[in-house]
JSON list of C-alpha atoms in Angstrom, two decimals:
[
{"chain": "A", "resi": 1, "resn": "UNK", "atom": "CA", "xyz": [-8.51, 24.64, 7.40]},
{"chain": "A", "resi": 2, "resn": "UNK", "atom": "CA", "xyz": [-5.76, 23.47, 5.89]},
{"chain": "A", "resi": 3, "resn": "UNK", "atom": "CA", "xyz": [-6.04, 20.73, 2.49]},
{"chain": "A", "resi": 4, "resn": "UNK", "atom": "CA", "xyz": [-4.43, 17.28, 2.84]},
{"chain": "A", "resi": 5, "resn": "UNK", "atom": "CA", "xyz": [-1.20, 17.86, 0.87]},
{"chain": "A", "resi": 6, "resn": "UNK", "atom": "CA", "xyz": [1.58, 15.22, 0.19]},
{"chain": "A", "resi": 7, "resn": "UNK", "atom": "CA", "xyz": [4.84, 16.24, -0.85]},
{"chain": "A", "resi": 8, "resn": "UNK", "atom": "CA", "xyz": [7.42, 13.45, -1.91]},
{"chain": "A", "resi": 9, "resn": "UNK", "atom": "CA", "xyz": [11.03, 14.44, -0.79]},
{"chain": "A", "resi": 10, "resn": "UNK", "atom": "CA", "xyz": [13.91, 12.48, -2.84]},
{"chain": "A", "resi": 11, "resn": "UNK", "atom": "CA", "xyz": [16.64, 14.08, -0.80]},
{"chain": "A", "resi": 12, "resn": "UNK", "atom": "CA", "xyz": [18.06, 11.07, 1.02]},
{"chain": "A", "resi": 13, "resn": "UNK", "atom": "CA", "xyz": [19.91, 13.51, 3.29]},
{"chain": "A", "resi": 14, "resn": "UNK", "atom": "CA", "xyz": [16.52, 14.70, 4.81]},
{"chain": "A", "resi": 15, "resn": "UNK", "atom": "CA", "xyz": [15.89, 13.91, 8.90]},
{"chain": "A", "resi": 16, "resn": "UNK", "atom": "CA", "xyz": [12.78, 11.47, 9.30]},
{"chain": "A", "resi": 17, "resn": "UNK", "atom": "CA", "xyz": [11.71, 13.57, 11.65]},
{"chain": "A", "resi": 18, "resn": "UNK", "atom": "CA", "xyz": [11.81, 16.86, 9.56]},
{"chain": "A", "resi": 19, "resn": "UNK", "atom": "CA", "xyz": [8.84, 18.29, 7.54]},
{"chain": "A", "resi": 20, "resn": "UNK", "atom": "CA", "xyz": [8.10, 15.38, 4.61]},
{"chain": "A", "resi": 21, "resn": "UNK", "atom": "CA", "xyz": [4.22, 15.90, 4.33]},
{"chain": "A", "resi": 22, "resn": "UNK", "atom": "CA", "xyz": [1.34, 17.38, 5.46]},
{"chain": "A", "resi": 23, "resn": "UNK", "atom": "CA", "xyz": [-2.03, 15.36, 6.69]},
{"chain": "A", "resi": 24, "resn": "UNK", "atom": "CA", "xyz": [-4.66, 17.38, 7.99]},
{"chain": "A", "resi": 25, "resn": "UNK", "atom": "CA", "xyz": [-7.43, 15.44, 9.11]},
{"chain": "A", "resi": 26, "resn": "UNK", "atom": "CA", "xyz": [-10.67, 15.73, 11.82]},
{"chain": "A", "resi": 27, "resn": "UNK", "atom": "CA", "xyz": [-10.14, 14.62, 15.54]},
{"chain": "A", "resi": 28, "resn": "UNK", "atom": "CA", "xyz": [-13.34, 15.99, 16.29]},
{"chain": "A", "resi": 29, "resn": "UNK", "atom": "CA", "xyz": [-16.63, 17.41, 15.58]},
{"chain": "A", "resi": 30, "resn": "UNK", "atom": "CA", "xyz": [-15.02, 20.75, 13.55]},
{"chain": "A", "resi": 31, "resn": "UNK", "atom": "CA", "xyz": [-12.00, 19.75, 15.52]},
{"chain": "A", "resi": 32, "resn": "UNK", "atom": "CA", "xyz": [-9.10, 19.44, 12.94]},
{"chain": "A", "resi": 33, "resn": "UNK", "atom": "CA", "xyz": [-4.87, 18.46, 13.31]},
{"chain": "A", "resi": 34, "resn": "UNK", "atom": "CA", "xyz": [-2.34, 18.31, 11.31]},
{"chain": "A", "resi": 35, "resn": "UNK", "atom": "CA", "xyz": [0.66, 16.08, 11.10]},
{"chain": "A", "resi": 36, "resn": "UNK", "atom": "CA", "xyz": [3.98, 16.86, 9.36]},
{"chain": "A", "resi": 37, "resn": "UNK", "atom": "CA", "xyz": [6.54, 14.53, 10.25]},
{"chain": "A", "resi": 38, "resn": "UNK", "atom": "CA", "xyz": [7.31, 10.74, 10.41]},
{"chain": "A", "resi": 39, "resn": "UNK", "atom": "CA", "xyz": [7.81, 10.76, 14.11]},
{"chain": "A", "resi": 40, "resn": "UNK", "atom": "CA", "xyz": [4.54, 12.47, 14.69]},
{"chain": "A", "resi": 41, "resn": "UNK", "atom": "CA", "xyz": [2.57, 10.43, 12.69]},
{"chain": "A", "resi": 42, "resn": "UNK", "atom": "CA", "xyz": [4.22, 7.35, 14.43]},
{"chain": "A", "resi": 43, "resn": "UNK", "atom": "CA", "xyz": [3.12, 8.55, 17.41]},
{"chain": "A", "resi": 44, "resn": "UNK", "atom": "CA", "xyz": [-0.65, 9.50, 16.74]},
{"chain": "A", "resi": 45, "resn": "UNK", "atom": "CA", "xyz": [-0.79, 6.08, 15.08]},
{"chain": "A", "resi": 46, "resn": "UNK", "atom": "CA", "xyz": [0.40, 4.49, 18.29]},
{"chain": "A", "resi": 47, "resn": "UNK", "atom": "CA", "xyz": [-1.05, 6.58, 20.97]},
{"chain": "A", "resi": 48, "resn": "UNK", "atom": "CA", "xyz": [-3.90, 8.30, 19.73]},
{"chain": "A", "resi": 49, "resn": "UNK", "atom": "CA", "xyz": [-5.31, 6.27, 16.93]},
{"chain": "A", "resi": 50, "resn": "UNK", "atom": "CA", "xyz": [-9.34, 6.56, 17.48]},
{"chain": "A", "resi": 51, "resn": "UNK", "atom": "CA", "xyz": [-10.68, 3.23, 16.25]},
{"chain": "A", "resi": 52, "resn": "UNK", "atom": "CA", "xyz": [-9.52, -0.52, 16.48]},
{"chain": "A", "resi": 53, "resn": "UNK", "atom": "CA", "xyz": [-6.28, -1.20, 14.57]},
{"chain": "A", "resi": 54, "resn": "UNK", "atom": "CA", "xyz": [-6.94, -2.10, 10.71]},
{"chain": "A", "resi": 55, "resn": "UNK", "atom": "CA", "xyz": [-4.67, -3.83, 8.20]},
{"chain": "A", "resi": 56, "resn": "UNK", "atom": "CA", "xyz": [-3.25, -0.20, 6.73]},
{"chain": "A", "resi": 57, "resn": "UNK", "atom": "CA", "xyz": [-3.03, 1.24, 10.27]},
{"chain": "A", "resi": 58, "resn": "UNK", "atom": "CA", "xyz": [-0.77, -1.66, 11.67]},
{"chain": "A", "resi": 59, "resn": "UNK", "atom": "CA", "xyz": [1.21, -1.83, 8.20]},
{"chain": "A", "resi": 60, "resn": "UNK", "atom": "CA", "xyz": [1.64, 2.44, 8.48]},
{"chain": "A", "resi": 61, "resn": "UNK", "atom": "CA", "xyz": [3.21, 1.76, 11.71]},
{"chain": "A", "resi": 62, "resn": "UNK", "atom": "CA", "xyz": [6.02, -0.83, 10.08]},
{"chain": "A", "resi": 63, "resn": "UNK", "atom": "CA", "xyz": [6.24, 1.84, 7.21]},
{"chain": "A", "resi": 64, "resn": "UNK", "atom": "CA", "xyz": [6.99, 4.56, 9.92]},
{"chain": "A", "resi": 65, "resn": "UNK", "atom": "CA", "xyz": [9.00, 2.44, 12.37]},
{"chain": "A", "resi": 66, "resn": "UNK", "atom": "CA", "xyz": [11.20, 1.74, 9.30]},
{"chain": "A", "resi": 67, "resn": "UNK", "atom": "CA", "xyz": [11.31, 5.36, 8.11]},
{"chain": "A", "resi": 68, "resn": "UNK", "atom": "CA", "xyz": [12.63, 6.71, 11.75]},
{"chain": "A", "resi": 69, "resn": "UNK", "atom": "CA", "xyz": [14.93, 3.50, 11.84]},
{"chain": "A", "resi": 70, "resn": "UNK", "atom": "CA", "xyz": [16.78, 4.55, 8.24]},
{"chain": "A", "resi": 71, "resn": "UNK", "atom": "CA", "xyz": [15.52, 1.28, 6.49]},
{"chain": "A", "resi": 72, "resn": "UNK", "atom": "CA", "xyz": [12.53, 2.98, 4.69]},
{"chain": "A", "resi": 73, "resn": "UNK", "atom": "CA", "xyz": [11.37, 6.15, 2.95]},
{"chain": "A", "resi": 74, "resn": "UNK", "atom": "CA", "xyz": [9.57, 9.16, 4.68]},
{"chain": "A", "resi": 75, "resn": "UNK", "atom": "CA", "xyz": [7.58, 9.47, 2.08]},
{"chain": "A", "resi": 76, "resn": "UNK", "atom": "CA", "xyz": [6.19, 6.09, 1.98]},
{"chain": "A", "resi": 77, "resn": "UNK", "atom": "CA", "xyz": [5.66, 6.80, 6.24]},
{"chain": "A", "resi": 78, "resn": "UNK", "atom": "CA", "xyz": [3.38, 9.83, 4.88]},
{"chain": "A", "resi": 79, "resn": "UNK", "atom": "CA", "xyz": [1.62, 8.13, 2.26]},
{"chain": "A", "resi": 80, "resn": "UNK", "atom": "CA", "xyz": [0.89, 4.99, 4.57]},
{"chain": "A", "resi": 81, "resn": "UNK", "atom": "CA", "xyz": [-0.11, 7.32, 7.15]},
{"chain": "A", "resi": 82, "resn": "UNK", "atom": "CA", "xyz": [-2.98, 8.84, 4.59]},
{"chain": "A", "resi": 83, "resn": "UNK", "atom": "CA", "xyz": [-3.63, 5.41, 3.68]},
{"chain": "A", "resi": 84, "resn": "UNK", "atom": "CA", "xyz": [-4.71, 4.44, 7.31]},
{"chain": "A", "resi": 85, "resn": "UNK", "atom": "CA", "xyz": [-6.56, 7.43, 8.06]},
{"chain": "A", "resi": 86, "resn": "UNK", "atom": "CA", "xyz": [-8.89, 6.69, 4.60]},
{"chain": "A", "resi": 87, "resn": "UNK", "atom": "CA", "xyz": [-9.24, 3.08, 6.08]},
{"chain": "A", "resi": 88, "resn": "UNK", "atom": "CA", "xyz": [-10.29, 4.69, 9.54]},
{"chain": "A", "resi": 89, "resn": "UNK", "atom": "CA", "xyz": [-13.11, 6.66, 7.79]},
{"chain": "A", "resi": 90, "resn": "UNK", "atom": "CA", "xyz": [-11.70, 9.60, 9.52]},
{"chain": "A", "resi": 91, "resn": "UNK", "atom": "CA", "xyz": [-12.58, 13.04, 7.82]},
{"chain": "A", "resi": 92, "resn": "UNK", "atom": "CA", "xyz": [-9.72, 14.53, 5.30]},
{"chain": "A", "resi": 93, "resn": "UNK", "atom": "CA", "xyz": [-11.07, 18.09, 4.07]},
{"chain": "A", "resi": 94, "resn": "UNK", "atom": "CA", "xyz": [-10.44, 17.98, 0.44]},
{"chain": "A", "resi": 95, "resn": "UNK", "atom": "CA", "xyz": [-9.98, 14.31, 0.15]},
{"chain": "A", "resi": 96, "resn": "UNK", "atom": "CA", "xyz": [-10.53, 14.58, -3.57]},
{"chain": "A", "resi": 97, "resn": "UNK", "atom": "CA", "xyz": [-6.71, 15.56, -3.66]},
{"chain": "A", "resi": 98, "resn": "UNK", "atom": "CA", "xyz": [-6.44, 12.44, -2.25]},
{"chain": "A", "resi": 99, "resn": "UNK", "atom": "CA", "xyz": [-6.94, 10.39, -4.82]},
{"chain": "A", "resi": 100, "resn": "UNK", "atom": "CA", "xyz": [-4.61, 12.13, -7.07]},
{"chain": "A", "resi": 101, "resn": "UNK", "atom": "CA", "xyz": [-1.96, 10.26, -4.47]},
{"chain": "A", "resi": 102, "resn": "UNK", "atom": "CA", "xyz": [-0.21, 6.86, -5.06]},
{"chain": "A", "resi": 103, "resn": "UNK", "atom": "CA", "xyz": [-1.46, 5.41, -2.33]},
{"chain": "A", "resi": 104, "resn": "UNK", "atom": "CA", "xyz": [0.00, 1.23, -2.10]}
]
């Protein structure tokens, strides 16, 4: 099992859709994936998202809509996408590394 890791990339150059951070998180019980991109996490939060939309879920969308478009950061996209999953109650092993994160 893999711990929820965030790297910040300040390399403008870098493809939203390459590898800007790492979320692993539980889908299931044991059941565990991992997300490393911008475009995947746009897509869980779109088409697999477990729960009713919250606030952070909807606004980790925009953040990731605008990340893939070129009018926002990846790394904001990953840290929104964190955000949403903590507002979703869903599991992160090691959260406690978490909380070291910037998290808006």
């Amino acid at each position: 099992m893999e711990p929820l890791v965030l790297t910040l990339v300040d390399n403008k150059e870098v493809d939203n859709a390459t590898h800007i951070f790492t979320a692993t998180f539980e889908t299931g019980l044991g059941q565990f994936r991992t997300i490393n991109t911008v475009e995947q996490a746009g897509r869980y939060l779109l088409s697999r998202w477990p729960i009713a939309p919250g606030p952070l879920h909807l606004r980790a969308r925009q953040v990731c809509l605008e990340a893939l478009q070129g009018d926002g950061e990846p790394a904001k996209a990953g840290d929104a996408f964190i955000a949403a999953l903590a507002e979703a109650d869903i599991f992160i092993p090691n959260k406690c590394r978490l909380d070291a994160c910037a998290l808006a």
